[in-house]
Amino acid sequence: MPEVIINGPEGRLEGRYTHGAEPDAPIALFLHPHPQHGGTMNNRVVYTMYNTFAERGFSCLRFNFRGVGRSQGVFAKGEGELSDAASALDWLQSFNENAKQCWIAGFSFGAWIGMQLLMRRPEITSFISVAPPANIYDFTFLAPCPSSGLVIHGSEDTIVPPESVTKLVQKINSQKTITVTEKILEGANHFFSNQLDEIAELTDSYLDENGAGHPRGQAAD
């Protein structure tokens, strides 16, 4: 899991990268929670998803938004962080020009940034959003949402109430061209303290259903 340095809009972005073994390995970008509330690329939910994708043969990149860790710059209320994510995706694509799929996965604030990036980058195949903060940020830009995906959230989340996420999913699913699968983890809070294995299992199952990568721990045919 080598450390990488990416040229971002405001200077250096610190990342970690795992390269898929296959020449056309799919790619996945991972976005962490709010920089001003302790969010980093080493967040346990982000790390769990990253490992799940990597074990399926994806080329995977997670990185610190500006002002986090060794990444340069200062927090820019989402607009700058979206530019960071776009630069990170550019970097990932530059090393995987033949990638057969492109996925994006984000947690909380990272889910909001990821969904905005989804709207701007038509090459993104699908997404996984964990606890998208539908009660805090405006998601009306998802009109229409260009790709199907998976949304995971906890039944006991007091930061992002479950009903706000369910309402968002229902609104997106009113569109006829895509399907967003909603999975609610019973007993989980916003941080999924004891449910990381369940997040890995839900992620793995969704990738299986969509023929993305190969089964974890197995070499591709």
Tab-separated table of C-alpha atoms in Angstrom:
chain	number	residue	atom	x	y	z
A	1	MET	CA	0.000	0.000	0.000
A	2	PRO	CA	2.523	2.599	-1.144
A	3	GLU	CA	2.284	6.250	-0.238
A	4	VAL	CA	1.725	8.541	-3.214
A	5	ILE	CA	1.824	12.288	-3.701
A	6	ILE	CA	-0.702	13.851	-6.066
A	7	ASN	CA	-0.534	17.344	-7.532
A	8	GLY	CA	-3.745	18.938	-6.302
A	9	PRO	CA	-5.299	22.352	-6.980
A	10	GLU	CA	-3.690	23.835	-3.849
A	11	GLY	CA	-0.495	21.797	-3.775
A	12	ARG	CA	0.403	18.317	-2.602
A	13	LEU	CA	-2.262	15.729	-1.771
A	14	GLU	CA	-1.175	12.752	0.324
A	15	GLY	CA	-2.562	9.371	-0.690
A	16	ARG	CA	-2.284	5.609	-0.457
A	17	TYR	CA	-2.542	3.468	-3.577
A	18	THR	CA	-2.891	-0.227	-4.363
A	19	HIS	CA	-2.436	-1.259	-7.991
A	20	GLY	CA	-4.594	-4.039	-9.426
A	21	ALA	CA	-2.764	-6.961	-11.006
A	22	GLU	CA	-4.791	-7.148	-14.210
A	23	PRO	CA	-3.986	-4.744	-17.091
A	24	ASP	CA	-7.632	-3.684	-17.293
A	25	ALA	CA	-8.301	-3.749	-13.531
A	26	PRO	CA	-11.246	-1.588	-12.479
A	27	ILE	CA	-10.480	1.497	-10.409
A	28	ALA	CA	-11.998	2.916	-7.229
A	29	LEU	CA	-11.564	6.239	-5.418
A	30	PHE	CA	-12.341	6.629	-1.689
A	31	LEU	CA	-13.332	9.875	0.038
A	32	HIS	CA	-13.090	10.458	3.781
A	33	PRO	CA	-15.350	12.239	6.312
A	34	HIS	CA	-15.315	15.920	7.224
A	35	PRO	CA	-11.789	17.343	7.529
A	36	GLN	CA	-12.800	19.625	10.405
A	37	HIS	CA	-14.235	16.783	12.465
A	38	GLY	CA	-11.301	14.413	12.433
A	39	GLY	CA	-11.891	12.858	9.017
A	40	THR	CA	-8.837	11.373	7.290
A	41	MET	CA	-8.089	8.748	4.647
A	42	ASN	CA	-7.343	6.352	7.522
A	43	ASN	CA	-10.916	6.481	8.799
A	44	ARG	CA	-11.946	2.915	9.601
A	45	VAL	CA	-15.008	2.894	7.328
A	46	VAL	CA	-12.980	4.254	4.406
A	47	TYR	CA	-10.157	1.802	5.109
A	48	THR	CA	-12.608	-1.116	5.258
A	49	MET	CA	-14.105	-0.277	1.870
A	50	TYR	CA	-10.659	0.330	0.382
A	51	ASN	CA	-9.459	-3.114	1.466
A	52	THR	CA	-12.630	-4.795	0.214
A	53	PHE	CA	-12.185	-3.317	-3.262
A	54	ALA	CA	-8.437	-4.005	-3.299
A	55	GLU	CA	-8.997	-7.662	-2.417
A	56	ARG	CA	-11.240	-7.910	-5.474
A	57	GLY	CA	-8.449	-6.762	-7.781
A	58	PHE	CA	-9.320	-3.074	-8.091
A	59	SER	CA	-6.684	-0.374	-8.381
A	60	CYS	CA	-7.589	1.683	-5.307
A	61	LEU	CA	-6.744	5.206	-4.171
A	62	ARG	CA	-7.605	6.958	-0.946
A	63	PHE	CA	-6.220	10.374	-0.084
A	64	ASN	CA	-6.378	13.237	2.400
A	65	PHE	CA	-8.329	16.309	1.386
A	66	ARG	CA	-6.485	19.645	1.499
A	67	GLY	CA	-5.293	20.610	4.967
A	68	VAL	CA	-5.474	17.045	6.313
A	69	GLY	CA	-2.349	15.093	7.234
A	70	ARG	CA	0.419	15.983	4.797
A	71	SER	CA	-1.950	17.419	2.178
A	72	GLN	CA	-1.408	21.113	1.538
A	73	GLY	CA	-4.044	23.826	1.562
A	74	VAL	CA	-6.921	24.680	3.891
A	75	PHE	CA	-10.509	23.494	4.185
A	76	ALA	CA	-12.663	25.037	1.439
A	77	LYS	CA	-16.240	24.149	2.480
A	78	GLY	CA	-16.647	21.398	-0.091
A	79	GLU	CA	-15.938	23.268	-3.295
A	80	GLY	CA	-12.183	22.879	-2.917
A	81	GLU	CA	-12.504	19.310	-1.719
A	82	LEU	CA	-14.485	18.466	-4.851
A	83	SER	CA	-11.576	19.831	-6.895
A	84	ASP	CA	-9.220	17.668	-4.825
A	85	ALA	CA	-11.321	14.600	-5.603
A	86	ALA	CA	-11.312	15.415	-9.322
A	87	SER	CA	-7.513	15.719	-9.282
A	88	ALA	CA	-7.219	12.414	-7.426
A	89	LEU	CA	-9.442	10.704	-9.978
A	90	ASP	CA	-7.338	12.160	-12.801
A	91	TRP	CA	-4.225	10.720	-11.140
A	92	LEU	CA	-5.858	7.313	-10.689
A	93	GLN	CA	-6.972	7.204	-14.299
A	94	SER	CA	-3.531	8.209	-15.554
A	95	PHE	CA	-2.104	4.977	-14.125
A	96	ASN	CA	-5.045	2.846	-15.265
A	97	GLU	CA	-5.886	3.967	-18.778
A	98	ASN	CA	-7.493	0.624	-19.667
A	99	ALA	CA	-9.650	0.296	-16.551
A	100	LYS	CA	-12.900	-1.481	-17.384
A	101	GLN	CA	-14.893	0.184	-14.596
A	102	CYS	CA	-14.636	3.270	-12.380
A	103	TRP	CA	-16.207	3.336	-8.901
A	104	ILE	CA	-16.362	5.973	-6.205
A	105	ALA	CA	-17.007	5.377	-2.501
A	106	GLY	CA	-17.406	7.975	0.233
A	107	PHE	CA	-18.340	8.185	3.885
A	108	SER	CA	-20.403	11.047	5.340
A	109	PHE	CA	-18.902	14.331	4.007
A	110	GLY	CA	-16.956	12.161	1.550
A	111	ALA	CA	-20.232	10.679	0.298
A	112	TRP	CA	-21.518	14.187	-0.460
A	113	ILE	CA	-18.342	15.046	-2.357
A	114	GLY	CA	-18.474	11.688	-4.158
A	115	MET	CA	-22.009	12.222	-5.384
A	116	GLN	CA	-21.056	15.641	-6.746
A	117	LEU	CA	-18.089	14.122	-8.548
A	118	LEU	CA	-20.426	11.484	-9.951
A	119	MET	CA	-22.440	14.234	-11.627
A	120	ARG	CA	-19.348	15.703	-13.268
A	121	ARG	CA	-17.569	12.573	-14.444
A	122	PRO	CA	-19.625	10.377	-16.786
A	123	GLU	CA	-16.970	7.655	-16.727
A	124	ILE	CA	-17.926	6.729	-13.142
A	125	THR	CA	-19.692	3.374	-13.356
A	126	SER	CA	-21.267	3.214	-9.910
A	127	PHE	CA	-20.958	4.424	-6.324
A	128	ILE	CA	-21.159	3.435	-2.682
A	129	SER	CA	-22.249	6.130	-0.235
A	130	VAL	CA	-22.070	5.457	3.497
A	131	ALA	CA	-24.156	7.739	5.728
A	132	PRO	CA	-24.614	10.495	3.125
A	133	PRO	CA	-25.452	13.616	5.195
A	134	ALA	CA	-28.768	14.349	3.531
A	135	ASN	CA	-29.933	16.441	6.515
A	136	ILE	CA	-26.867	18.715	6.385
A	137	TYR	CA	-26.029	19.212	2.715
A	138	ASP	CA	-28.087	19.824	-0.396
A	139	PHE	CA	-28.337	16.758	-2.652
A	140	THR	CA	-30.809	18.254	-5.142
A	141	PHE	CA	-28.036	18.262	-7.750
A	142	LEU	CA	-28.835	14.545	-8.239
A	143	ALA	CA	-31.433	15.363	-10.857
A	144	PRO	CA	-31.058	13.098	-12.559
A	145	CYS	CA	-28.583	10.795	-10.839
A	146	PRO	CA	-26.448	9.327	-13.648
A	147	SER	CA	-25.549	5.959	-12.100
A	148	SER	CA	-26.959	3.242	-9.888
A	149	GLY	CA	-25.298	2.600	-6.555
A	150	LEU	CA	-25.464	1.450	-2.941
A	151	VAL	CA	-26.314	3.562	0.109
A	152	ILE	CA	-25.499	2.222	3.583
A	153	HIS	CA	-26.561	3.887	6.817
A	154	GLY	CA	-27.217	3.056	10.452
A	155	SER	CA	-30.556	2.760	12.221
A	156	GLU	CA	-29.193	4.567	15.306
A	157	ASP	CA	-27.371	7.407	13.529
A	158	THR	CA	-28.035	10.599	15.510
A	159	ILE	CA	-25.877	12.804	13.263
A	160	VAL	CA	-27.570	11.823	10.000
A	161	PRO	CA	-31.082	10.622	10.900
A	162	PRO	CA	-32.051	7.452	8.992
A	163	GLU	CA	-35.257	8.997	7.688
A	164	SER	CA	-33.323	11.761	5.895
A	165	VAL	CA	-31.246	9.161	4.028
A	166	THR	CA	-34.277	7.034	3.179
A	167	LYS	CA	-36.039	10.115	1.796
A	168	LEU	CA	-33.018	10.866	-0.396
A	169	VAL	CA	-32.886	7.298	-1.698
A	170	GLN	CA	-36.608	7.320	-2.479
A	171	LYS	CA	-36.267	10.592	-4.362
A	172	ILE	CA	-33.402	9.247	-6.473
A	173	ASN	CA	-35.254	6.011	-7.125
A	174	SER	CA	-38.205	7.940	-8.527
A	175	GLN	CA	-36.019	8.259	-11.616
A	176	LYS	CA	-36.604	5.424	-14.054
A	177	THR	CA	-33.130	4.864	-15.438
A	178	ILE	CA	-31.201	3.944	-12.270
A	179	THR	CA	-31.609	1.998	-9.034
A	180	VAL	CA	-30.126	2.936	-5.678
A	181	THR	CA	-30.012	0.041	-3.224
A	182	GLU	CA	-30.530	1.058	0.405
A	183	LYS	CA	-29.090	-1.028	3.257
A	184	ILE	CA	-29.798	-0.068	6.872
A	185	LEU	CA	-27.523	-1.590	9.508
A	186	GLU	CA	-29.589	-2.206	12.620
A	187	GLY	CA	-28.031	-0.772	15.773
A	188	ALA	CA	-25.319	1.125	13.904
A	189	ASN	CA	-24.473	4.707	14.817
A	190	HIS	CA	-22.847	7.252	12.524
A	191	PHE	CA	-19.403	5.788	13.086
A	192	PHE	CA	-20.314	2.101	12.586
A	193	SER	CA	-18.083	1.270	15.550
A	194	ASN	CA	-18.922	-2.439	15.667
A	195	GLN	CA	-20.245	-2.958	12.146
A	196	LEU	CA	-17.157	-2.718	9.940
A	197	ASP	CA	-17.421	-6.393	8.964
A	198	GLU	CA	-21.009	-5.797	7.893
A	199	ILE	CA	-19.967	-2.837	5.748
A	200	ALA	CA	-17.353	-5.063	4.089
A	201	GLU	CA	-19.958	-7.776	3.484
A	202	LEU	CA	-22.511	-5.363	2.005
A	203	THR	CA	-19.852	-3.820	-0.216
A	204	ASP	CA	-18.640	-7.236	-1.341
A	205	SER	CA	-22.164	-8.455	-2.096
A	206	TYR	CA	-22.998	-5.353	-4.112
A	207	LEU	CA	-19.837	-5.722	-6.165
A	208	ASP	CA	-20.727	-9.383	-6.757
A	209	GLU	CA	-24.201	-8.407	-7.957
A	210	ASN	CA	-22.680	-5.957	-10.418
A	211	GLY	CA	-19.901	-8.213	-11.691
A	212	ALA	CA	-17.241	-5.809	-10.450
A	213	GLY	CA	-13.787	-7.247	-9.908
A	214	HIS	CA	-13.373	-10.845	-8.833
A	215	PRO	CA	-14.344	-12.602	-5.568
A	216	ARG	CA	-12.192	-11.477	-2.675
A	217	GLY	CA	-8.982	-13.416	-2.254
A	218	GLN	CA	-9.249	-15.096	-5.660
A	219	ALA	CA	-7.184	-14.363	-8.731
A	220	ALA	CA	-9.039	-13.238	-11.823
A	221	ASP	CA	-9.609	-15.822	-14.533
